[in-house]
């Protein structure tokens, strides 16, 4: 019986470690390049659902991009809330793209829709951005 309890404890520790590692990787920036790029396009889809609001943005020169915003509360603090944008709106996104050059994915630090700017991660905006 002690062995069964010990094995369960070890399994629990391993699972906890995996969950913490997964959460860290998801919420970190390690998957993104340090340099920032600007993406101009049209919003094709918008989701305000947790864990991160997302946009599908179609660029006329580069196709469809998956754009992650901050967590829902952080995105809301920037002023970008339900109704701030809709499919069909033109958008400019400043952010960090995926390290994988084959992946059209980026984490937005600033977005501009209809002339209104939303600083999602103001502390991460590079000078001149």
Tab-separated table of N, CA and C in Angstrom:
chain	number	residue	atom	x	y	z
A	1	UNK	N	0.826	-1.192	0.000
A	1	UNK	CA	0.000	0.000	0.000
A	1	UNK	C	0.870	1.255	0.000
A	2	UNK	N	1.937	1.246	0.742
A	2	UNK	CA	2.843	2.392	0.768
A	2	UNK	C	3.451	2.632	-0.610
A	3	UNK	N	3.774	1.544	-1.326
A	3	UNK	CA	4.327	1.697	-2.674
A	3	UNK	C	3.322	2.342	-3.615
A	4	UNK	N	2.049	1.964	-3.511
A	4	UNK	CA	1.014	2.546	-4.356
A	4	UNK	C	0.873	4.040	-4.076
A	5	UNK	N	0.926	4.407	-2.801
A	5	UNK	CA	0.834	5.827	-2.424
A	5	UNK	C	2.056	6.571	-2.937
A	6	UNK	N	3.236	5.983	-2.791
A	6	UNK	CA	4.467	6.623	-3.266
A	6	UNK	C	4.430	6.807	-4.772
A	7	UNK	N	3.960	5.793	-5.501
A	7	UNK	CA	3.883	5.898	-6.958
A	7	UNK	C	2.911	6.996	-7.372
A	8	UNK	N	1.780	7.072	-6.678
A	8	UNK	CA	0.819	8.137	-6.988
A	8	UNK	C	1.428	9.515	-6.739
A	9	UNK	N	2.200	9.622	-5.675
A	9	UNK	CA	2.862	10.895	-5.364
A	9	UNK	C	3.849	11.288	-6.439
A	10	UNK	N	4.618	10.316	-6.917
A	10	UNK	CA	5.585	10.590	-7.984
A	10	UNK	C	4.859	10.994	-9.266
A	11	UNK	N	3.793	10.283	-9.597
A	11	UNK	CA	3.013	10.612	-10.791
A	11	UNK	C	2.434	12.024	-10.660
A	12	UNK	N	1.929	12.348	-9.489
A	12	UNK	CA	1.361	13.686	-9.262
A	12	UNK	C	2.429	14.768	-9.434
A	13	UNK	N	3.612	14.529	-8.943
A	13	UNK	CA	4.700	15.502	-9.067
A	13	UNK	C	5.076	15.685	-10.545
A	14	UNK	N	5.164	14.589	-11.266
A	14	UNK	CA	5.511	14.657	-12.688
A	14	UNK	C	4.438	15.424	-13.460
A	15	UNK	N	3.169	15.096	-13.212
A	15	UNK	CA	2.081	15.786	-13.915
A	15	UNK	C	2.063	17.277	-13.590
A	16	UNK	N	2.288	17.614	-12.335
A	16	UNK	CA	2.340	19.023	-11.939
A	16	UNK	C	3.466	19.735	-12.671
A	17	UNK	N	4.614	19.098	-12.761
A	17	UNK	CA	5.742	19.685	-13.476
A	17	UNK	C	5.432	19.919	-14.945
A	18	UNK	N	4.772	18.957	-15.565
A	18	UNK	CA	4.402	19.108	-16.969
A	18	UNK	C	3.411	20.244	-17.171
A	19	UNK	N	2.435	20.347	-16.284
A	19	UNK	CA	1.444	21.419	-16.393
A	19	UNK	C	2.093	22.785	-16.216
A	20	UNK	N	2.970	22.922	-15.242
A	20	UNK	CA	3.646	24.191	-15.003
A	20	UNK	C	4.515	24.553	-16.198
A	21	UNK	N	5.249	23.577	-16.737
A	21	UNK	CA	6.084	23.823	-17.900
A	21	UNK	C	5.240	24.239	-19.092
A	22	UNK	N	4.120	23.559	-19.319
A	22	UNK	CA	3.235	23.910	-20.423
A	22	UNK	C	2.672	25.301	-20.271
A	23	UNK	N	2.258	25.669	-19.068
A	23	UNK	CA	1.713	27.011	-18.835
A	23	UNK	C	2.781	28.072	-19.061
A	24	UNK	N	4.003	27.803	-18.614
A	24	UNK	CA	5.089	28.763	-18.796
A	24	UNK	C	5.368	28.969	-20.281
A	25	UNK	N	5.437	27.875	-21.020
A	25	UNK	CA	5.720	27.967	-22.453
A	25	UNK	C	4.602	28.718	-23.170
A	26	UNK	N	3.362	28.487	-22.778
A	26	UNK	CA	2.236	29.135	-23.441
A	26	UNK	C	2.229	30.634	-23.177
A	27	UNK	N	2.496	31.021	-21.936
A	27	UNK	CA	2.372	32.427	-21.570
A	27	UNK	C	3.654	33.214	-21.762
A	28	UNK	N	4.761	32.548	-22.044
A	28	UNK	CA	6.024	33.239	-22.235
A	28	UNK	C	6.164	33.787	-23.635
A	29	UNK	N	7.316	34.355	-23.889
A	29	UNK	CA	7.634	34.928	-25.189
A	29	UNK	C	8.741	34.141	-25.879
A	30	UNK	N	9.148	33.021	-25.300
A	30	UNK	CA	10.286	32.275	-25.831
A	30	UNK	C	10.051	31.766	-27.247
A	31	UNK	N	8.811	31.635	-27.669
A	31	UNK	CA	8.489	31.156	-29.018
A	31	UNK	C	8.564	32.253	-30.067
A	32	UNK	N	8.761	33.507	-29.629
A	32	UNK	CA	8.701	34.653	-30.544
A	32	UNK	C	10.077	35.303	-30.716
A	33	UNK	N	10.280	35.898	-31.887
A	33	UNK	CA	11.506	36.635	-32.164
A	33	UNK	C	11.579	37.881	-31.290
A	34	UNK	N	12.794	38.347	-31.033
A	34	UNK	CA	12.981	39.569	-30.249
A	34	UNK	C	12.601	40.801	-31.069
A	35	UNK	N	12.918	40.791	-32.366
A	35	UNK	CA	12.597	41.927	-33.227
A	35	UNK	C	11.090	41.989	-33.484
A	36	UNK	N	10.597	43.206	-33.651
A	36	UNK	CA	9.178	43.398	-33.914
A	36	UNK	C	8.958	43.727	-35.382
A	37	UNK	N	7.812	43.301	-35.872
A	37	UNK	CA	7.425	43.582	-37.258
A	37	UNK	C	6.059	44.253	-37.243
A	38	UNK	N	5.722	44.858	-38.372
A	38	UNK	CA	4.404	45.455	-38.536
A	38	UNK	C	3.654	44.663	-39.594
A	39	UNK	N	2.443	44.289	-39.272
A	39	UNK	CA	1.574	43.547	-40.181
A	39	UNK	C	0.360	44.422	-40.486
A	40	UNK	N	0.090	44.622	-41.770
A	40	UNK	CA	-1.092	45.371	-42.193
A	40	UNK	C	-2.010	44.405	-42.914
A	41	UNK	N	-3.285	44.458	-42.581
A	41	UNK	CA	-4.212	43.564	-43.241
A	41	UNK	C	-5.649	43.805	-42.841
A	42	UNK	N	-6.451	42.782	-43.089
A	42	UNK	CA	-7.877	42.829	-42.813
A	42	UNK	C	-8.225	41.734	-41.812
A	43	UNK	N	-8.980	42.101	-40.780
A	43	UNK	CA	-9.428	41.106	-39.810
A	43	UNK	C	-10.435	40.189	-40.492
A	44	UNK	N	-10.174	38.896	-40.455
A	44	UNK	CA	-11.107	37.917	-41.030
A	44	UNK	C	-11.903	37.212	-39.935
A	45	UNK	N	-11.279	37.010	-38.776
A	45	UNK	CA	-11.962	36.412	-37.617
A	45	UNK	C	-11.435	37.071	-36.359
A	46	UNK	N	-12.286	37.114	-35.340
A	46	UNK	CA	-11.934	37.715	-34.057
A	46	UNK	C	-12.532	36.862	-32.959
A	47	UNK	N	-11.714	36.536	-31.954
A	47	UNK	CA	-12.203	35.803	-30.782
A	47	UNK	C	-11.705	36.502	-29.531
A	48	UNK	N	-12.610	36.781	-28.618
A	48	UNK	CA	-12.233	37.407	-27.345
A	48	UNK	C	-12.162	36.365	-26.229
A	49	UNK	N	-12.205	35.090	-26.569
A	49	UNK	CA	-12.236	34.001	-25.581
A	49	UNK	C	-10.870	33.772	-24.939
A	50	UNK	N	-10.869	33.345	-23.662
A	50	UNK	CA	-9.626	32.962	-23.001
A	50	UNK	C	-9.009	31.750	-23.690
A	51	UNK	N	-7.730	31.487	-23.569
A	51	UNK	CA	-6.803	32.186	-22.684
A	51	UNK	C	-6.290	33.503	-23.255
A	52	UNK	N	-6.344	33.690	-24.593
A	52	UNK	CA	-5.925	34.943	-25.214
A	52	UNK	C	-6.879	35.277	-26.348
A	53	UNK	N	-7.372	36.510	-26.382
A	53	UNK	CA	-8.107	36.918	-27.561
A	53	UNK	C	-7.197	36.775	-28.790
A	54	UNK	N	-7.773	36.388	-29.909
A	54	UNK	CA	-6.992	36.174	-31.119
A	54	UNK	C	-7.681	36.800	-32.327
A	55	UNK	N	-6.875	37.091	-33.310
A	55	UNK	CA	-7.350	37.622	-34.575
A	55	UNK	C	-6.782	36.773	-35.703
A	56	UNK	N	-7.547	36.583	-36.734
A	56	UNK	CA	-7.046	36.025	-37.983
A	56	UNK	C	-6.995	37.217	-38.927
A	57	UNK	N	-5.787	37.574	-39.337
A	57	UNK	CA	-5.572	38.763	-40.154
A	57	UNK	C	-5.013	38.352	-41.508
A	58	UNK	N	-5.676	38.809	-42.567
A	58	UNK	CA	-5.216	38.500	-43.914
A	58	UNK	C	-4.450	39.697	-44.481
A	59	UNK	N	-3.204	39.429	-44.822
A	59	UNK	CA	-2.349	40.431	-45.438
A	59	UNK	C	-2.395	40.251	-46.949
A	60	UNK	N	-2.453	41.337	-47.684
A	60	UNK	CA	-2.519	41.229	-49.152
A	60	UNK	C	-1.220	40.675	-49.730
A	61	UNK	N	-0.121	40.810	-48.992
A	61	UNK	CA	1.170	40.345	-49.500
A	61	UNK	C	1.628	39.019	-48.902
A	62	UNK	N	1.034	38.635	-47.744
A	62	UNK	CA	1.596	37.495	-47.020
A	62	UNK	C	0.564	36.474	-46.542
A	63	UNK	N	-0.677	36.599	-46.956
A	63	UNK	CA	-1.689	35.614	-46.582
A	63	UNK	C	-2.229	35.787	-45.168
A	64	UNK	N	-2.726	34.685	-44.611
A	64	UNK	CA	-3.412	34.687	-43.312
A	64	UNK	C	-2.437	34.530	-42.150
A	65	UNK	N	-2.611	35.372	-41.124
A	65	UNK	CA	-1.795	35.353	-39.908
A	65	UNK	C	-2.684	35.110	-38.689
A	66	UNK	N	-2.150	34.370	-37.729
A	66	UNK	CA	-2.793	34.172	-36.431
A	66	UNK	C	-2.123	35.157	-35.474
A	67	UNK	N	-2.910	36.082	-34.904
A	67	UNK	CA	-2.382	37.127	-34.028
A	67	UNK	C	-2.953	36.929	-32.633
A	68	UNK	N	-2.066	36.745	-31.643
A	68	UNK	CA	-2.479	36.623	-30.251
A	68	UNK	C	-2.366	37.976	-29.574
A	69	UNK	N	-3.373	38.305	-28.775
A	69	UNK	CA	-3.342	39.517	-27.964
A	69	UNK	C	-2.936	39.113	-26.548
A	70	UNK	N	-3.089	39.999	-25.563
A	70	UNK	CA	-2.802	39.650	-24.176
A	70	UNK	C	-3.929	38.817	-23.598
A	71	UNK	N	-3.799	38.436	-22.327
A	71	UNK	CA	-4.919	37.727	-21.707
A	71	UNK	C	-6.136	38.648	-21.706
A	72	UNK	N	-7.330	38.100	-21.507
A	72	UNK	CA	-8.539	38.937	-21.632
A	72	UNK	C	-8.523	40.215	-20.790
A	73	UNK	N	-8.044	40.152	-19.556
A	73	UNK	CA	-8.029	41.351	-18.696
A	73	UNK	C	-7.035	42.383	-19.220
A	74	UNK	N	-5.872	41.921	-19.632
A	74	UNK	CA	-4.847	42.834	-20.151
A	74	UNK	C	-5.330	43.490	-21.444
A	75	UNK	N	-5.941	42.707	-22.306
A	75	UNK	CA	-6.469	43.237	-23.560
A	75	UNK	C	-7.554	44.273	-23.271
A	76	UNK	N	-8.406	43.975	-22.313
A	76	UNK	CA	-9.462	44.917	-21.915
A	76	UNK	C	-8.864	46.212	-21.365
A	77	UNK	N	-7.800	46.113	-20.567
A	77	UNK	CA	-7.151	47.305	-20.007
A	77	UNK	C	-6.604	48.215	-21.110
A	78	UNK	N	-6.243	47.625	-22.250
A	78	UNK	CA	-5.739	48.443	-23.355
A	78	UNK	C	-6.864	49.236	-24.013
A	79	UNK	N	-8.108	48.877	-23.687
A	79	UNK	CA	-9.270	49.518	-24.296
A	79	UNK	C	-9.895	48.690	-25.404
A	80	UNK	N	-9.204	47.619	-25.805
A	80	UNK	CA	-9.725	46.756	-26.864
A	80	UNK	C	-10.686	45.757	-26.241
A	81	UNK	N	-11.973	45.980	-26.474
A	81	UNK	CA	-13.033	45.159	-25.878
A	81	UNK	C	-13.963	44.668	-26.979
A	82	UNK	N	-14.885	43.806	-26.607
A	82	UNK	CA	-15.900	43.316	-27.543
A	82	UNK	C	-16.525	44.511	-28.258
A	83	UNK	N	-16.549	44.479	-29.577
A	83	UNK	CA	-17.129	45.566	-30.354
A	83	UNK	C	-16.117	46.599	-30.840
A	84	UNK	N	-14.861	46.524	-30.366
A	84	UNK	CA	-13.839	47.477	-30.816
A	84	UNK	C	-13.449	47.243	-32.267
A	85	UNK	N	-13.648	46.023	-32.745
A	85	UNK	CA	-13.311	45.669	-34.124
A	85	UNK	C	-14.230	44.545	-34.573
A	86	UNK	N	-14.276	44.358	-35.883
A	86	UNK	CA	-15.102	43.273	-36.437
A	86	UNK	C	-14.425	42.746	-37.704
A	87	UNK	N	-14.872	41.594	-38.143
A	87	UNK	CA	-14.363	41.035	-39.388
A	87	UNK	C	-14.590	42.048	-40.507
A	88	UNK	N	-13.566	42.230	-41.330
A	88	UNK	CA	-13.632	43.191	-42.422
A	88	UNK	C	-12.902	44.490	-42.135
A	89	UNK	N	-12.624	44.767	-40.850
A	89	UNK	CA	-11.899	45.987	-40.490
A	89	UNK	C	-10.431	45.870	-40.876
A	90	UNK	N	-9.871	47.004	-41.332
A	90	UNK	CA	-8.434	47.083	-41.598
A	90	UNK	C	-7.719	47.224	-40.260
A	91	UNK	N	-6.527	46.612	-40.157
A	91	UNK	CA	-5.780	46.633	-38.906
A	91	UNK	C	-4.287	46.726	-39.189
A	92	UNK	N	-3.589	47.389	-38.278
A	92	UNK	CA	-2.128	47.391	-38.272
A	92	UNK	C	-1.715	46.758	-36.949
A	93	UNK	N	-0.875	45.740	-37.022
A	93	UNK	CA	-0.421	45.027	-35.831
A	93	UNK	C	1.087	45.192	-35.712
A	94	UNK	N	1.551	45.640	-34.549
A	94	UNK	CA	2.972	45.656	-34.222
A	94	UNK	C	3.188	44.528	-33.229
A	95	UNK	N	4.138	43.661	-33.521
A	95	UNK	CA	4.346	42.553	-32.606
A	95	UNK	C	5.553	41.709	-32.955
A	96	UNK	N	5.659	40.605	-32.236
A	96	UNK	CA	6.772	39.683	-32.382
A	96	UNK	C	6.289	38.412	-33.056
A	97	UNK	N	6.900	38.067	-34.170
A	97	UNK	CA	6.477	36.885	-34.914
A	97	UNK	C	7.132	35.632	-34.355
A	98	UNK	N	6.570	34.499	-34.723
A	98	UNK	CA	7.074	33.203	-34.315
A	98	UNK	C	8.508	33.003	-34.800
A	99	UNK	N	9.294	32.293	-33.983
A	99	UNK	CA	10.652	31.923	-34.390
A	99	UNK	C	10.638	30.992	-35.599
A	100	UNK	N	9.549	30.254	-35.761
A	100	UNK	CA	9.413	29.333	-36.881
A	100	UNK	C	9.025	30.138	-38.122
A	101	UNK	N	9.938	30.271	-39.100
A	101	UNK	CA	9.640	31.100	-40.271
A	101	UNK	C	8.489	30.565	-41.126
A	102	UNK	N	8.124	29.308	-40.928
A	102	UNK	CA	7.012	28.729	-41.683
A	102	UNK	C	5.659	28.971	-41.008
A	103	UNK	N	5.690	29.530	-39.810
A	103	UNK	CA	4.465	29.761	-39.040
A	103	UNK	C	4.105	31.243	-39.095
A	104	UNK	N	2.932	31.560	-39.598
A	104	UNK	CA	2.463	32.947	-39.654
A	104	UNK	C	1.662	33.221	-38.387
A	105	UNK	N	2.406	33.433	-37.314
A	105	UNK	CA	1.835	33.649	-35.981
A	105	UNK	C	2.625	34.756	-35.312
A	106	UNK	N	1.919	35.637	-34.625
A	106	UNK	CA	2.615	36.689	-33.898
A	106	UNK	C	1.867	37.065	-32.628
A	107	UNK	N	2.614	37.635	-31.698
A	107	UNK	CA	2.074	38.154	-30.443
A	107	UNK	C	2.056	39.671	-30.585
A	108	UNK	N	0.872	40.261	-30.525
A	108	UNK	CA	0.732	41.708	-30.716
A	108	UNK	C	1.118	42.463	-29.458
A	109	UNK	N	1.855	43.545	-29.633
A	109	UNK	CA	2.119	44.465	-28.534
A	109	UNK	C	1.273	45.730	-28.701
A	110	UNK	N	0.917	46.029	-29.952
A	110	UNK	CA	0.061	47.192	-30.254
A	110	UNK	C	-0.766	46.860	-31.492
A	111	UNK	N	-2.029	47.264	-31.465
A	111	UNK	CA	-2.861	47.148	-32.664
A	111	UNK	C	-3.534	48.497	-32.908
A	112	UNK	N	-3.781	48.774	-34.180
A	112	UNK	CA	-4.483	49.998	-34.552
A	112	UNK	C	-5.629	49.629	-35.484
A	113	UNK	N	-6.837	50.001	-35.071
A	113	UNK	CA	-8.053	49.722	-35.838
A	113	UNK	C	-8.834	51.029	-35.965
A	114	UNK	N	-9.205	51.382	-37.191
A	114	UNK	CA	-10.003	52.592	-37.450
A	114	UNK	C	-9.366	53.832	-36.807
A	115	UNK	N	-8.027	53.931	-36.889
A	115	UNK	CA	-7.326	55.084	-36.359
A	115	UNK	C	-7.142	55.102	-34.850
A	116	UNK	N	-7.674	54.102	-34.153
A	116	UNK	CA	-7.536	54.030	-32.692
A	116	UNK	C	-6.464	53.002	-32.347
A	117	UNK	N	-5.530	53.400	-31.489
A	117	UNK	CA	-4.418	52.540	-31.102
A	117	UNK	C	-4.671	51.917	-29.741
A	118	UNK	N	-4.387	50.622	-29.649
A	118	UNK	CA	-4.535	49.860	-28.409
A	118	UNK	C	-3.177	49.257	-28.068
A	119	UNK	N	-2.584	49.741	-26.977
A	119	UNK	CA	-1.290	49.217	-26.533
A	119	UNK	C	-1.538	48.028	-25.612
A	120	UNK	N	-1.411	46.823	-26.168
A	120	UNK	CA	-1.664	45.599	-25.408
A	120	UNK	C	-0.555	45.371	-24.394
A	121	UNK	N	0.680	45.500	-24.818
A	121	UNK	CA	1.863	45.361	-23.955
A	121	UNK	C	2.708	46.627	-24.094
A	122	UNK	N	2.298	47.740	-23.476
A	122	UNK	CA	3.023	48.998	-23.674
A	122	UNK	C	4.490	48.927	-23.274
A	123	UNK	N	4.802	48.134	-22.277
A	123	UNK	CA	6.194	48.028	-21.805
A	123	UNK	C	7.087	47.288	-22.801
A	124	UNK	N	6.510	46.602	-23.759
A	124	UNK	CA	7.287	45.827	-24.735
A	124	UNK	C	7.422	46.524	-26.089
A	125	UNK	N	6.772	47.677	-26.243
A	125	UNK	CA	6.830	48.389	-27.524
A	125	UNK	C	8.214	48.986	-27.683
A	126	UNK	N	8.865	48.653	-28.783
A	126	UNK	CA	10.214	49.158	-29.070
A	126	UNK	C	10.129	50.606	-29.530
A	127	UNK	N	11.168	51.376	-29.245
A	127	UNK	CA	11.248	52.763	-29.686
A	127	UNK	C	11.029	52.828	-31.191
A	128	UNK	N	10.248	53.767	-31.612
A	128	UNK	CA	9.949	53.913	-33.026
A	128	UNK	C	8.783	53.058	-33.468
A	129	UNK	N	8.235	52.232	-32.503
A	129	UNK	CA	7.121	51.356	-32.858
A	129	UNK	C	5.805	52.057	-32.812
